[in-house]
Tab-separated table of C-alpha atoms in Angstrom:
chain	number	residue	atom	x	y	z
A	24	MET	CA	-69.943	-185.629	248.994
A	25	ASP	CA	-68.960	-186.797	245.539
A	26	TYR	CA	-66.921	-189.598	247.113
A	27	LEU	CA	-69.887	-190.824	249.095
A	28	VAL	CA	-72.002	-190.873	245.954
A	29	ILE	CA	-69.397	-192.894	244.088
A	30	ILE	CA	-69.177	-195.448	246.912
A	31	ILE	CA	-72.909	-195.877	247.494
A	32	SER	CA	-73.605	-195.945	243.783
A	33	ALA	CA	-70.953	-198.623	243.052
A	34	ILE	CA	-71.985	-200.834	245.975
A	35	PHE	CA	-75.785	-200.626	245.799
A	36	VAL	CA	-77.303	-198.602	242.900
A	37	ASN	CA	-75.018	-199.792	240.043
A	38	ASN	CA	-73.790	-202.989	241.540
A	39	ILE	CA	-71.283	-204.419	239.060
A	40	VAL	CA	-72.879	-207.922	239.208
A	41	LEU	CA	-76.566	-207.358	239.971
A	42	ASN	CA	-77.110	-204.239	237.948
A	43	ARG	CA	-74.470	-204.074	235.289
A	44	PHE	CA	-74.350	-207.883	234.945
A	45	LEU	CA	-70.568	-208.104	234.746
A	46	GLY	CA	-68.691	-210.882	236.497
A	47	ILE	CA	-71.489	-213.433	236.266
A	48	CYS	CA	-69.167	-216.415	235.722
A	49	PRO	CA	-67.538	-216.284	239.247
A	50	PHE	CA	-70.875	-215.144	240.714
A	51	ILE	CA	-72.541	-218.319	239.648
A	52	GLY	CA	-69.512	-220.669	239.780
A	53	VAL	CA	-68.009	-219.808	243.146
A	54	SER	CA	-71.118	-219.014	245.078
A	55	SER	CA	-71.997	-222.455	246.419
A	56	LYS	CA	-70.175	-221.862	249.718
A	57	VAL	CA	-69.808	-218.680	251.727
A	58	GLU	CA	-66.189	-219.558	252.577
A	59	THR	CA	-65.241	-219.822	248.915
A	60	ALA	CA	-67.144	-216.685	248.116
A	61	ILE	CA	-65.190	-214.786	250.718
A	62	GLY	CA	-61.919	-216.014	249.208
A	63	MET	CA	-62.971	-214.996	245.738
A	64	THR	CA	-64.086	-211.653	247.054
A	65	GLY	CA	-60.643	-211.056	248.529
A	66	ALA	CA	-58.858	-212.072	245.304
A	67	VAL	CA	-61.177	-209.928	243.139
A	68	ALA	CA	-60.965	-206.922	245.490
A	69	PHE	CA	-57.169	-207.060	245.357
A	70	VAL	CA	-57.033	-207.345	241.594
A	71	MET	CA	-59.794	-204.828	240.959
A	72	THR	CA	-58.342	-202.180	243.242
A	73	LEU	CA	-54.794	-202.492	241.918
A	74	ALA	CA	-55.948	-202.730	238.358
A	75	THR	CA	-57.982	-199.610	238.722
A	76	ILE	CA	-54.923	-197.682	240.092
A	77	ILE	CA	-52.465	-198.984	237.516
A	78	THR	CA	-54.863	-198.554	234.549
A	79	TYR	CA	-55.620	-195.006	235.601
A	80	LEU	CA	-51.930	-194.158	235.794
A	81	LEU	CA	-51.223	-195.912	232.472
A	82	GLN	CA	-54.151	-194.150	230.756
A	83	THR	CA	-53.298	-190.695	232.187
A	84	TYR	CA	-49.528	-190.679	231.818
A	85	ILE	CA	-48.766	-192.961	228.883
A	86	LEU	CA	-51.761	-193.735	226.606
A	87	VAL	CA	-53.336	-190.281	226.383
A	88	PRO	CA	-50.051	-188.239	226.146
A	89	LEU	CA	-48.694	-190.520	223.432
A	90	SER	CA	-52.040	-190.600	221.604
A	91	ILE	CA	-52.152	-194.439	221.771
A	92	THR	CA	-55.506	-194.837	223.456
A	93	PHE	CA	-56.341	-197.515	220.876
A	94	MET	CA	-53.989	-199.707	222.990
A	95	GLN	CA	-56.229	-199.286	226.045
A	96	THR	CA	-57.991	-202.694	225.934
A	97	ILE	CA	-54.880	-204.795	225.362
A	98	THR	CA	-52.836	-202.959	227.978
A	99	PHE	CA	-55.590	-203.188	230.533
A	100	ILE	CA	-55.878	-206.955	229.906
A	101	LEU	CA	-52.138	-207.402	230.347
A	102	ILE	CA	-52.228	-205.546	233.681
A	103	ILE	CA	-55.166	-207.558	234.937
A	104	ALA	CA	-53.585	-210.873	233.828
A	105	SER	CA	-50.356	-209.968	235.596
A	106	LEU	CA	-52.144	-209.140	238.789
A	107	VAL	CA	-54.110	-212.355	238.650
A	108	GLN	CA	-50.893	-214.324	238.270
A	109	LEU	CA	-49.541	-212.541	241.299
A	110	VAL	CA	-52.656	-213.456	243.315
A	111	GLU	CA	-52.509	-217.051	242.113
A	112	ILE	CA	-48.848	-217.450	243.110
A	113	VAL	CA	-49.384	-215.901	246.562
A	114	LEU	CA	-52.581	-217.851	247.253
A	115	LYS	CA	-51.011	-221.117	246.227
A	116	LYS	CA	-48.126	-220.510	248.635
A	117	VAL	CA	-50.075	-218.984	251.510
A	118	SER	CA	-53.414	-220.866	251.414
A	119	PRO	CA	-53.343	-224.135	249.356
A	120	PRO	CA	-56.876	-225.084	250.515
A	121	MET	CA	-58.308	-221.772	249.280
A	122	TYR	CA	-56.322	-222.133	246.102
A	123	GLN	CA	-57.857	-225.587	245.574
A	124	ALA	CA	-61.396	-224.385	246.514
A	125	LEU	CA	-61.304	-221.550	243.933
A	126	GLY	CA	-60.005	-223.956	241.337
A	127	ILE	CA	-60.439	-222.854	237.711
A	128	PHE	CA	-62.279	-219.690	238.798
A	129	LEU	CA	-59.032	-218.156	240.116
A	130	PRO	CA	-57.281	-217.928	236.684
A	131	LEU	CA	-60.632	-216.871	235.198
A	132	ILE	CA	-60.399	-213.643	237.188
A	133	THR	CA	-58.264	-212.557	234.292
A	134	THR	CA	-61.306	-212.740	231.980
A	135	ASN	CA	-63.658	-211.441	234.668
A	136	CYS	CA	-65.389	-208.643	232.819
A	137	ALA	CA	-66.210	-206.961	236.098
A	138	ILE	CA	-62.563	-206.015	236.581
A	139	MET	CA	-62.129	-204.790	233.061
A	140	GLY	CA	-65.481	-203.048	233.270
A	141	VAL	CA	-64.483	-201.198	236.409
A	142	ALA	CA	-61.168	-200.061	234.889
A	143	LEU	CA	-62.922	-198.864	231.734
A	144	LEU	CA	-65.732	-197.168	233.634
A	145	ALA	CA	-63.282	-195.240	235.792
A	146	VAL	CA	-61.632	-193.961	232.606
A	147	GLN	CA	-64.962	-193.324	230.859
A	148	ASN	CA	-66.350	-191.333	233.850
A	149	ASN	CA	-63.227	-189.177	233.868
A	150	TYR	CA	-62.480	-189.958	237.526
A	151	ASN	CA	-59.341	-188.610	239.079
A	152	LEU	CA	-56.964	-191.048	240.877
A	153	VAL	CA	-58.694	-190.827	244.244
A	154	GLU	CA	-62.151	-191.218	242.656
A	155	SER	CA	-60.857	-194.140	240.575
A	156	VAL	CA	-59.442	-195.920	243.690
A	157	LEU	CA	-62.687	-195.366	245.570
A	158	PHE	CA	-64.657	-196.581	242.577
A	159	GLY	CA	-62.526	-199.704	242.352
A	160	ILE	CA	-62.782	-200.474	246.049
A	161	ALA	CA	-66.507	-199.780	246.118
A	162	ASN	CA	-67.129	-202.050	243.128
A	163	ALA	CA	-65.069	-204.788	244.811
A	164	ILE	CA	-67.228	-204.427	247.915
A	165	GLY	CA	-70.365	-204.529	245.803
A	166	PHE	CA	-69.086	-207.590	244.025
A	167	GLY	CA	-68.239	-209.283	247.347
A	168	LEU	CA	-71.618	-208.282	248.800
A	169	ALA	CA	-73.522	-209.790	245.870
A	170	LEU	CA	-71.293	-212.957	245.905
A	171	ILE	CA	-71.497	-213.587	249.664
A	172	LEU	CA	-75.220	-212.897	249.846
A	173	PHE	CA	-75.870	-215.269	246.901
A	174	ALA	CA	-73.582	-217.883	248.475
A	175	GLY	CA	-75.422	-217.690	251.785
A	176	ILE	CA	-78.783	-218.038	250.148
A	177	ARG	CA	-77.497	-221.023	248.056
A	178	GLU	CA	-76.181	-222.691	251.221
A	179	HIS	CA	-79.641	-222.204	252.812
A	180	LEU	CA	-81.380	-223.573	249.769
A	181	ASP	CA	-79.403	-226.833	250.215
A	182	LEU	CA	-81.170	-227.282	253.582
A	183	VAL	CA	-84.717	-226.557	252.483
A	184	ASP	CA	-87.166	-228.667	250.516
A	185	VAL	CA	-86.971	-227.394	246.908
A	186	PRO	CA	-89.026	-229.218	244.273
A	187	LYS	CA	-86.801	-231.672	242.468
A	188	PRO	CA	-86.892	-230.074	239.024
A	189	MET	CA	-85.887	-226.721	240.581
A	190	ARG	CA	-82.880	-227.975	242.507
A	191	GLY	CA	-79.383	-226.776	241.622
A	192	VAL	CA	-78.961	-224.377	238.735
A	193	PRO	CA	-82.669	-223.534	238.103
A	194	ILE	CA	-83.269	-222.277	241.659
A	195	ALA	CA	-79.892	-220.517	241.695
A	196	PHE	CA	-80.838	-218.544	238.566
A	197	ILE	CA	-84.222	-217.614	240.026
A	198	VAL	CA	-82.569	-216.446	243.254
A	199	ALA	CA	-79.943	-214.503	241.252
A	200	GLY	CA	-82.707	-212.770	239.352
A	201	LEU	CA	-84.619	-211.956	242.556
A	202	LEU	CA	-81.419	-210.615	244.211
A	203	SER	CA	-80.849	-208.503	241.073
A	204	LEU	CA	-84.366	-207.043	241.301
A	205	ALA	CA	-83.834	-206.297	244.983
A	206	PHE	CA	-80.714	-204.324	244.197
A	207	MET	CA	-82.447	-202.496	241.387
A	208	GLY	CA	-84.766	-201.220	243.995
A	209	PHE	CA	-81.902	-199.078	245.311
A	210	SER	CA	-82.012	-197.138	242.080
A	211	GLY	CA	-85.753	-196.498	242.260
A	212	ILE	CA	-86.594	-198.976	239.611
A	213	VAL	CA	-89.517	-201.068	240.935
């Protein structure tokens, strides 16, 4: 039952983007096309899941036993940066069009506060390894859900008659706010 609560909470109730407001840069920057949003979702899901596993193991078996938890932030950043480099190398080799489409936002996954936030929240919530992995995967799904929904809405907005002063970024921010309010409804905040 606890696992189900972690999953539903991370995807809907405490969505990392729409409720905790982490990872806004790729949310806004990569959300103009659904295809690009799906690619970013895959990259973030891979990095977020592996980062959560590795940071849990590092925290539990190295930082805490050696009483060097003050090194937590820098070690977590190094792990995330290494994983992003791995994703970048693989994506460049396997799918050059996706690599080009993601552009500058791919290396920016390193500074994506959603990934760091999930790793820190898993430690802060005292999750065990299984709970941490589920938390990481569920947050990646929640991030992807928000990103893909937003990209779909933005694609649709390109086809409708939006008043000229509201086109582009203004309407995108309004839609992001409305999407955030919709997700807050899952937590009972109306």
